[in-house]
């Protein structure tokens, strides 16, 4: 018979300690593969844009608005339920509290979020949909985004290190911790987590009892809940993957991202090659072009650079902002706010300007197998991942590129 | 335990606590003990990992009403 203590043991093994980041990476890749088949692989920035557009619509500024409500926008729902999933997971692990950073940090969060919004709209992709998903989807633009993120992260990290010396007051000052999960009389926090899970399962069942479009939305809610919990437990972080080699030199985060992309590459390539994934409605070519955007190469490089600046200043990329927001970091609430406000503005004013300046040859839709064949494209991606791995492991030992 | 210096990182999120930690320890003398106060759950793994990588000694960690306390001895 199953004993109560054994259930407790299971709960503790999931929520008492953080999971290794690479385990999180593998699980996220599996869910990303599921998203690929259900509708479209994982992305985040278009969800921020939709939420922002709905906000402007609500304020009566319809030029920045949309007629797609949040509850019908799959990516917006992914974003929202990732926050809730991470919130539940942090309640279970007693890591939740409302963490109010000093005012200077809150401003940095907002600016970082706004820069990410500009970068993601200009570059046609963020670290998740553009890079993490994009590389696995054999997109040429994804590689250019990666270069942009690296340069942007490097520059912003130099800024942070300079700021620490020249303007130390920005990250000092009054901070508050509200409702910490480790304080006494906080047993209700775990119960709240269970209530939220029950409510979300009920919500999913209402979606899945309707037509096929609603079933897809329902599954997005469920997968987002899992994504949020996995992200919070493993602290999977793409900013760290780009930043850490230049900061502490630790290779944990880049290795986790590399492992995750490796898993997704296998799944995505099989589906693209055989034309699997919502095949009833989509032509095989449309499936092949999933997560490939018209951004190769300069458009992605510029957007990636701006996004890299933003995510480093905010301390979380589009998705990193979501799960940290769920954990209670108010700086990342500000980052999310900056992102949703700026994304529709950038989409309307900055993106057309960039497009008019850049010739089409510098913002092309490049699906690598079109140029290299499937074998060549996969080999190229594997080679790049291998070189990235060799670099971060070598740098971890030698510290050649690390500032700390 | 005799604490020589306290670094308040409450409210700060990644990467600020680790950057502040590295900068502070750099200015300390060998054998001195730093107390780091923080609220980012990420610090529970980041601080010991940083100590291991840099060779500084991670003495212990404690928790008090949502504030994590880390004790680090400079090598």
Coordinates of C-alpha atoms in Angstrom, one line a residue:
Chain A
X1 CA 0.0 0.0 0.0
X2 CA 1.0 3.6 -0.6
X3 CA 1.7 5.4 2.6
X4 CA 1.2 9.1 3.3
X5 CA 4.9 9.5 3.9
X6 CA 5.7 8.3 0.5
X7 CA 3.5 10.9 -1.1
X8 CA 5.2 13.5 1.0
X9 CA 8.6 12.2 -0.1
X10 CA 7.5 12.6 -3.7
X11 CA 6.3 16.2 -3.1
X12 CA 9.6 17.0 -1.3
X13 CA 11.7 15.5 -4.0
X14 CA 10.0 17.8 -6.5
X15 CA 9.8 21.0 -4.4
X16 CA 12.4 20.9 -1.6
X17 CA 15.4 21.5 -3.8
X18 CA 16.1 23.1 -7.2
X19 CA 16.4 20.7 -10.1
X20 CA 19.5 20.6 -12.2
X21 CA 19.1 23.1 -15.0
X22 CA 19.7 20.6 -17.8
X23 CA 16.9 18.4 -16.6
X24 CA 14.6 21.4 -16.9
X25 CA 16.1 21.9 -20.4
X26 CA 15.2 18.4 -21.5
X27 CA 11.6 18.6 -20.1
X28 CA 11.1 22.1 -21.7
X29 CA 12.3 20.7 -25.1
X30 CA 9.8 17.8 -24.8
X31 CA 6.9 20.3 -24.1
X32 CA 8.2 22.5 -27.0
X33 CA 8.0 19.5 -29.3
X34 CA 4.4 18.9 -28.1
X35 CA 3.6 22.6 -28.9
X36 CA 5.0 22.1 -32.3
X37 CA 2.6 19.4 -33.1
X38 CA -0.5 21.0 -31.4
X39 CA -0.1 24.3 -33.2
X40 CA 3.2 26.2 -33.2
X41 CA 6.5 25.7 -31.3
X42 CA 7.1 27.8 -28.2
X43 CA 7.5 31.6 -28.4
X44 CA 6.9 34.4 -26.1
X45 CA 7.3 37.9 -27.5
X46 CA 4.1 37.9 -29.7
X47 CA 2.2 37.1 -26.5
X48 CA 3.6 40.2 -24.8
X49 CA 2.6 42.2 -27.9
X50 CA -1.0 40.8 -27.8
X51 CA -1.3 41.6 -24.1
X52 CA 0.0 45.1 -24.7
X53 CA -2.4 45.6 -27.7
X54 CA -5.3 44.6 -25.5
X55 CA -4.2 47.1 -22.9
X56 CA -4.1 49.9 -25.4
X57 CA -7.5 48.8 -26.8
X58 CA -8.9 49.0 -23.3
X59 CA -7.5 52.5 -22.9
X60 CA -9.2 53.5 -26.2
X61 CA -6.0 53.8 -28.2
X62 CA -7.2 51.5 -31.0
X63 CA -4.3 52.4 -33.4
X64 CA -2.1 50.4 -31.0
X65 CA -4.8 47.8 -30.3
X66 CA -6.0 44.5 -31.7
X67 CA -9.2 42.6 -32.1
X68 CA -7.7 39.3 -30.9
X69 CA -8.6 39.0 -27.2
X70 CA -6.1 37.6 -24.8
X71 CA -8.2 34.5 -24.0
X72 CA -8.0 33.4 -27.7
X73 CA -4.3 34.2 -28.3
X74 CA -2.4 31.0 -27.7
X75 CA 1.0 32.7 -27.0
X76 CA -0.5 35.3 -24.7
X77 CA -2.1 32.5 -22.7
X78 CA 1.2 30.6 -22.6
X79 CA 2.8 33.7 -21.1
X80 CA 0.1 34.3 -18.5
X81 CA -0.1 30.6 -17.4
X82 CA 3.8 30.4 -17.2
X83 CA 3.6 33.2 -14.6
X84 CA 0.9 31.3 -12.7
X85 CA 2.7 27.9 -13.0
X86 CA 5.9 29.5 -11.6
X87 CA 3.8 31.2 -8.9
X88 CA 2.3 27.8 -7.9
X89 CA 5.7 26.1 -8.0
X90 CA 7.2 28.9 -5.8
X91 CA 4.4 28.5 -3.3
X92 CA 5.0 24.8 -3.1
X93 CA 8.7 25.2 -2.6
X94 CA 8.2 28.0 -0.1
X95 CA 10.3 30.3 -2.3
X96 CA 7.5 32.8 -2.9
X97 CA 7.6 36.3 -1.5
X98 CA 6.9 39.7 -3.0
X99 CA 10.5 40.9 -3.4
X100 CA 10.5 44.7 -3.9
X101 CA 13.9 45.8 -5.2
X102 CA 15.4 49.3 -4.6
X103 CA 13.8 51.9 -6.8
X104 CA 16.8 52.1 -9.2
X105 CA 16.5 48.4 -9.9
X106 CA 12.7 48.7 -10.7
X107 CA 13.5 51.4 -13.2
X108 CA 16.2 49.1 -14.8
X109 CA 13.6 46.4 -15.0
X110 CA 11.2 48.6 -16.9
X111 CA 13.9 49.9 -19.3
X112 CA 15.2 46.3 -19.8
X113 CA 11.6 45.1 -20.7
X114 CA 11.1 48.0 -23.1
X115 CA 14.4 47.3 -24.8
X116 CA 13.5 43.6 -25.1
X117 CA 10.2 44.7 -26.7
X118 CA 12.1 46.8 -29.3
X119 CA 14.6 44.0 -29.9
X120 CA 12.0 41.3 -30.3
X121 CA 9.9 43.2 -32.7
X122 CA 12.8 44.6 -34.7
X123 CA 14.6 41.2 -34.8
X124 CA 11.4 39.2 -35.3
X125 CA 12.1 37.0 -32.4
X126 CA 13.2 36.7 -28.8
X127 CA 15.5 34.3 -27.0
X128 CA 12.7 31.7 -26.9
X129 CA 10.7 31.8 -30.2
X130 CA 13.5 33.3 -32.2
X131 CA 16.6 31.5 -30.9
X132 CA 15.9 28.6 -28.6
X133 CA 13.0 27.3 -30.8
X134 CA 14.4 28.8 -34.0
X135 CA 17.8 27.0 -33.9
X136 CA 16.0 23.8 -33.4
X137 CA 13.7 24.7 -36.2
X138 CA 16.7 25.1 -38.5
X139 CA 16.2 28.8 -39.0
X140 CA 19.0 30.9 -40.4
X141 CA 17.8 34.0 -38.7
X142 CA 18.0 32.2 -35.3
X143 CA 21.8 31.9 -35.7
X144 CA 22.0 35.7 -36.5
X145 CA 19.9 36.4 -33.4
X146 CA 22.3 34.3 -31.3
X147 CA 25.2 36.5 -32.4
X148 CA 23.2 39.6 -31.7
X149 CA 22.3 38.4 -28.1
X150 CA 26.0 37.6 -27.4
X151 CA 27.1 41.1 -28.4
X152 CA 24.2 42.8 -26.6
X153 CA 24.7 40.8 -23.4
X154 CA 28.4 41.5 -23.4
X155 CA 27.9 45.3 -23.8
X156 CA 25.2 45.4 -21.1
X157 CA 27.2 43.4 -18.7
X158 CA 30.1 45.9 -19.1
X159 CA 27.5 48.6 -18.3
X160 CA 26.3 46.8 -15.1
X161 CA 29.9 46.3 -13.9
X162 CA 30.6 50.0 -14.6
X163 CA 27.3 51.0 -12.8
X164 CA 28.3 49.0 -9.7
X165 CA 31.5 51.1 -9.4
X166 CA 30.3 54.6 -10.6
X167 CA 26.7 54.6 -9.6
X168 CA 26.4 52.1 -6.7
X169 CA 23.2 53.8 -5.3
X170 CA 21.1 52.5 -8.2
X171 CA 21.2 49.0 -6.7
X172 CA 21.1 50.1 -3.1
X173 CA 18.3 51.6 -1.0
X174 CA 15.1 50.4 0.6
X175 CA 13.9 47.0 -0.3
X176 CA 10.9 45.0 1.1
X177 CA 10.0 41.3 1.4
X178 CA 6.3 40.7 1.7
X179 CA 4.5 37.4 2.5
X180 CA 7.7 35.2 2.6
X181 CA 6.8 31.5 2.3
X182 CA 9.3 30.5 4.9
X183 CA 7.8 32.6 7.6
X184 CA 5.5 31.2 10.3
X185 CA 1.8 30.7 9.6
X186 CA 2.3 30.4 5.8
X187 CA 0.7 26.9 5.4
X188 CA -2.1 28.6 3.4
X189 CA 0.4 29.3 0.6
X190 CA 0.6 25.7 -0.3
X191 CA -3.1 25.3 -0.1
X192 CA -3.5 28.3 -2.4
X193 CA -1.2 26.4 -4.9
X194 CA -3.5 23.4 -4.8
X195 CA -6.6 25.6 -5.3
X196 CA -5.0 27.3 -8.3
X197 CA -4.1 23.9 -9.9
X198 CA -7.7 22.7 -9.4
X199 CA -9.0 26.0 -10.9
X200 CA -6.7 25.7 -13.9
X201 CA -7.7 22.1 -14.6
X202 CA -11.3 23.2 -14.5
X203 CA -10.5 26.0 -16.9
X204 CA -8.8 23.5 -19.2
X205 CA -11.8 21.2 -19.1
X206 CA -14.1 24.1 -20.2
X207 CA -11.8 24.8 -23.2
X208 CA -11.5 21.2 -24.2
X209 CA -15.2 20.5 -24.1
X210 CA -15.6 23.1 -27.0
X211 CA -14.6 23.1 -30.6
X212 CA -11.2 22.1 -31.9
X213 CA -9.7 25.7 -31.8
X214 CA -10.7 25.9 -28.2
X215 CA -9.2 22.4 -27.5
X216 CA -5.9 23.8 -28.8
X217 CA -6.2 26.8 -26.4
X218 CA -7.0 24.4 -23.5
X219 CA -3.9 22.4 -24.2
X220 CA -1.8 25.6 -24.3
X221 CA -3.0 26.5 -20.8
X222 CA -2.1 23.1 -19.5
X223 CA 1.3 23.0 -21.1
X224 CA 2.0 26.6 -19.9
X225 CA 1.3 25.5 -16.3
X226 CA 3.9 22.8 -16.7
X227 CA 6.4 25.1 -18.4
X228 CA 6.1 27.6 -15.6
X229 CA 6.6 25.0 -12.9
X230 CA 9.6 23.4 -14.7
X231 CA 11.2 26.8 -15.3
X232 CA 10.8 27.8 -11.7
X233 CA 12.2 24.5 -10.3
X234 CA 15.1 24.3 -12.7
X235 CA 15.7 28.1 -12.9
X236 CA 16.3 27.6 -16.6
X237 CA 17.6 30.9 -17.9
X238 CA 18.7 31.8 -21.4
X239 CA 20.1 35.2 -20.2
X240 CA 22.6 33.2 -18.1
X241 CA 23.5 31.0 -21.1
X242 CA 24.7 34.1 -22.9
X243 CA 25.9 36.1 -19.9
X244 CA 27.6 33.6 -17.6
X245 CA 30.7 32.9 -19.8
X246 CA 31.5 36.6 -19.6
X247 CA 30.6 36.9 -15.9
X248 CA 31.5 34.0 -13.6
X249 CA 32.5 31.7 -16.3
X250 CA 30.2 28.9 -15.1
X251 CA 29.0 26.7 -18.0
X252 CA 25.9 25.3 -16.2
X253 CA 23.3 27.5 -18.0
X254 CA 24.8 27.3 -21.6
X255 CA 25.1 23.6 -21.3
X256 CA 21.5 23.3 -20.2
X257 CA 20.4 25.4 -23.2
X258 CA 22.6 23.3 -25.6
X259 CA 21.1 20.1 -24.2
X260 CA 17.6 21.4 -24.6
X261 CA 18.1 22.6 -28.2
X262 CA 19.7 19.2 -29.0
X263 CA 16.5 17.4 -27.9
X264 CA 14.2 19.9 -29.7
X265 CA 16.3 19.6 -32.9
X266 CA 15.6 15.9 -33.1
X267 CA 11.8 16.3 -32.6
X268 CA 11.4 19.4 -34.8
X269 CA 13.5 17.9 -37.7
X270 CA 11.5 14.7 -37.7
X271 CA 8.2 16.6 -37.8
X272 CA 9.5 19.1 -40.5
X273 CA 11.0 16.3 -42.6
X274 CA 7.8 14.2 -42.6
X275 CA 5.4 17.1 -42.5
X276 CA 3.9 16.2 -39.2
X277 CA 2.1 18.8 -37.0
X278 CA -1.4 20.0 -37.5
X279 CA -1.1 18.4 -41.0
X280 CA -4.8 18.5 -41.6
X281 CA -4.8 22.2 -42.0
X282 CA -1.3 23.1 -43.0
X283 CA 0.7 22.3 -46.1
X284 CA 4.0 20.5 -45.6
X285 CA 5.8 23.7 -46.6
X286 CA 4.0 25.6 -43.9
X287 CA 5.1 23.0 -41.3
X288 CA 8.7 23.3 -42.6
X289 CA 8.6 27.0 -42.1
X290 CA 7.4 26.9 -38.5
X291 CA 9.6 29.2 -36.4
X292 CA 11.4 30.6 -39.4
X293 CA 11.1 34.3 -39.7
X294 CA 12.0 37.0 -42.3
X295 CA 15.0 38.3 -40.3
X296 CA 18.2 36.8 -41.8
X297 CA 20.6 38.3 -41.1
X298 CA 21.1 42.0 -40.3
X299 CA 17.5 42.4 -39.0
X300 CA 18.0 39.6 -36.5
X301 CA 21.5 40.8 -35.6
X302 CA 20.2 44.3 -34.8
X303 CA 17.1 43.1 -33.0
X304 CA 19.2 40.5 -31.1
X305 CA 21.7 43.1 -30.0
X306 CA 18.9 45.4 -28.6
X307 CA 17.2 42.4 -26.9
X308 CA 20.5 41.3 -25.5
X309 CA 21.0 44.7 -23.8
X310 CA 17.4 44.6 -22.4
X311 CA 17.5 41.1 -21.0
X312 CA 20.8 41.6 -19.3
X313 CA 19.7 44.9 -17.7
X314 CA 16.3 43.4 -16.6
X315 CA 17.9 40.1 -15.4
X316 CA 15.6 37.9 -17.4
X317 CA 14.6 37.4 -21.0
X318 CA 11.0 37.2 -22.2
X319 CA 10.4 33.9 -20.5
X320 CA 12.9 34.5 -17.7
X321 CA 10.9 37.6 -16.9
X322 CA 7.7 35.5 -16.7
X323 CA 8.8 32.8 -14.2
X324 CA 10.7 35.3 -12.0
X325 CA 7.6 37.5 -12.0
X326 CA 5.6 34.5 -10.8
X327 CA 8.2 34.0 -8.0
X328 CA 7.5 37.5 -6.8
X329 CA 10.4 39.6 -8.1
X330 CA 8.9 43.1 -8.6
X331 CA 11.8 44.1 -10.8
X332 CA 10.6 41.5 -13.3
X333 CA 7.0 42.8 -12.9
X334 CA 8.4 46.1 -14.2
X335 CA 10.2 44.3 -17.0
X336 CA 7.0 42.6 -18.1
X337 CA 5.2 46.0 -17.9
X338 CA 7.9 47.7 -20.0
X339 CA 7.7 44.8 -22.5
X340 CA 3.9 44.9 -23.0
X341 CA 3.7 48.7 -23.2
X342 CA 6.6 49.0 -25.7
X343 CA 5.9 46.0 -28.0
X344 CA 2.8 47.4 -29.7
X345 CA 4.5 50.9 -30.0
X346 CA 7.7 49.4 -31.5
X347 CA 5.6 47.2 -33.9
X348 CA 3.7 50.2 -35.2
X349 CA 6.5 52.8 -35.4
X350 CA 10.0 51.3 -35.1
X351 CA 9.6 48.1 -37.2
X352 CA 8.3 49.7 -40.4
X353 CA 11.2 52.3 -40.2
X354 CA 13.8 49.5 -39.8
X355 CA 12.2 47.6 -42.6
X356 CA 12.3 50.6 -44.9
X357 CA 16.0 51.1 -44.2
X358 CA 17.1 47.5 -44.5
X359 CA 17.2 46.0 -48.0
X360 CA 15.3 42.8 -48.3
X361 CA 18.5 40.8 -48.8
X362 CA 19.2 41.6 -45.1
X363 CA 15.9 40.4 -43.7
X364 CA 15.3 37.2 -45.6
X365 CA 13.3 34.1 -44.5
X366 CA 16.1 31.5 -44.4
X367 CA 15.2 27.8 -43.8
X368 CA 18.6 26.2 -43.7
X369 CA 17.6 22.9 -45.4
X370 CA 16.7 24.9 -48.5
X371 CA 20.3 25.8 -48.9
X372 CA 22.2 22.9 -47.2
X373 CA 19.7 20.0 -47.4
X374 CA 18.3 18.5 -44.2
X375 CA 21.6 16.7 -43.5
X376 CA 23.7 19.7 -44.0
X377 CA 21.5 21.9 -41.9
X378 CA 21.4 19.5 -39.0
X379 CA 25.1 19.0 -39.2
X380 CA 25.7 22.8 -39.2
X381 CA 23.5 23.3 -36.1
X382 CA 25.2 20.4 -34.3
X383 CA 28.6 21.8 -35.1
X384 CA 27.6 25.2 -33.8
X385 CA 26.3 23.7 -30.6
X386 CA 29.5 21.6 -30.2
X387 CA 31.6 24.7 -30.7
X388 CA 29.5 26.6 -28.2
X389 CA 29.9 23.7 -25.7
X390 CA 33.7 23.6 -26.2
X391 CA 34.0 27.3 -25.8
X392 CA 32.0 27.5 -22.5
X393 CA 33.7 24.5 -21.0
X394 CA 37.2 25.8 -21.9
X395 CA 36.3 29.2 -20.6
X396 CA 35.0 27.7 -17.4
X397 CA 38.4 26.2 -16.8
X398 CA 40.5 29.1 -17.9
X399 CA 38.3 32.1 -17.2
X400 CA 39.7 33.9 -20.2
X401 CA 36.5 35.7 -21.0
X402 CA 35.1 36.0 -17.5
X403 CA 34.9 39.4 -15.7
X404 CA 34.4 38.0 -12.2
Chain B
X1 CA 30.9 33.0 14.1
X2 CA 32.6 36.3 13.8
X3 CA 31.3 38.3 10.8
X4 CA 33.7 40.9 9.4
X5 CA 31.3 42.4 6.9
X6 CA 27.7 42.2 5.9
X7 CA 26.4 42.7 2.3
X8 CA 22.8 43.5 1.9
X9 CA 21.3 42.1 -1.3
X10 CA 17.7 41.9 -0.2
X11 CA 15.3 42.6 -3.0
X12 CA 17.9 42.1 -5.7
X13 CA 17.6 39.5 -8.3
X14 CA 20.1 37.7 -10.5
X15 CA 22.8 38.7 -11.4
X16 CA 23.2 41.6 -8.9
X17 CA 23.9 39.5 -5.7
X18 CA 26.7 37.5 -7.4
X19 CA 28.3 40.6 -8.9
X20 CA 28.1 42.4 -5.5
X21 CA 29.5 39.4 -3.8
X22 CA 32.5 39.1 -6.1
X23 CA 33.3 42.8 -5.9
X24 CA 33.0 42.8 -2.1
X25 CA 35.1 39.7 -1.5
X26 CA 37.8 41.1 -3.8
X27 CA 38.3 44.0 -1.4
X28 CA 38.4 41.8 1.8
X29 CA 41.4 40.3 3.5
X30 CA 42.2 36.6 3.4
X31 CA 40.4 34.7 6.3
X32 CA 37.7 37.4 6.8
X33 CA 34.1 36.3 6.9
X34 CA 31.3 37.9 4.8
X35 CA 27.6 37.6 5.6
X36 CA 25.4 38.0 2.5
X37 CA 21.7 38.7 3.0
X38 CA 19.4 38.1 0.1
X39 CA 15.9 37.2 -1.0
X40 CA 16.5 35.6 -4.4
X41 CA 15.9 31.8 -4.2
X42 CA 18.5 31.5 -7.0
X43 CA 21.2 32.5 -4.5
X44 CA 20.8 29.2 -2.7
X45 CA 22.6 27.5 -5.6
X46 CA 24.5 30.5 -7.1
X47 CA 26.4 31.5 -4.0
X48 CA 27.8 28.0 -3.2
X49 CA 28.6 27.5 -6.9
X50 CA 30.5 30.8 -7.0
X51 CA 32.5 29.8 -3.9
X52 CA 33.4 26.5 -5.3
X53 CA 34.5 28.0 -8.6
X54 CA 36.6 30.8 -7.0
X55 CA 38.0 28.7 -4.1
X56 CA 36.5 30.8 -1.4
X57 CA 35.0 28.8 1.5
X58 CA 31.3 28.5 1.8
X59 CA 30.7 28.2 5.6
X60 CA 26.9 27.9 5.9
X61 CA 23.6 29.2 5.0
X62 CA 20.5 30.0 7.1
X63 CA 17.1 31.3 6.5
X64 CA 15.1 33.8 8.6
X65 CA 11.6 34.9 7.6
X66 CA 12.2 35.0 3.8
X67 CA 15.8 36.3 4.1
X68 CA 18.6 33.9 3.2
X69 CA 21.9 34.4 5.0
X70 CA 25.1 33.1 3.5
X71 CA 28.5 33.0 5.3
X72 CA 31.6 33.0 3.1
X73 CA 35.2 33.0 4.2
X74 CA 37.7 34.6 1.8
X75 CA 40.5 32.2 0.8

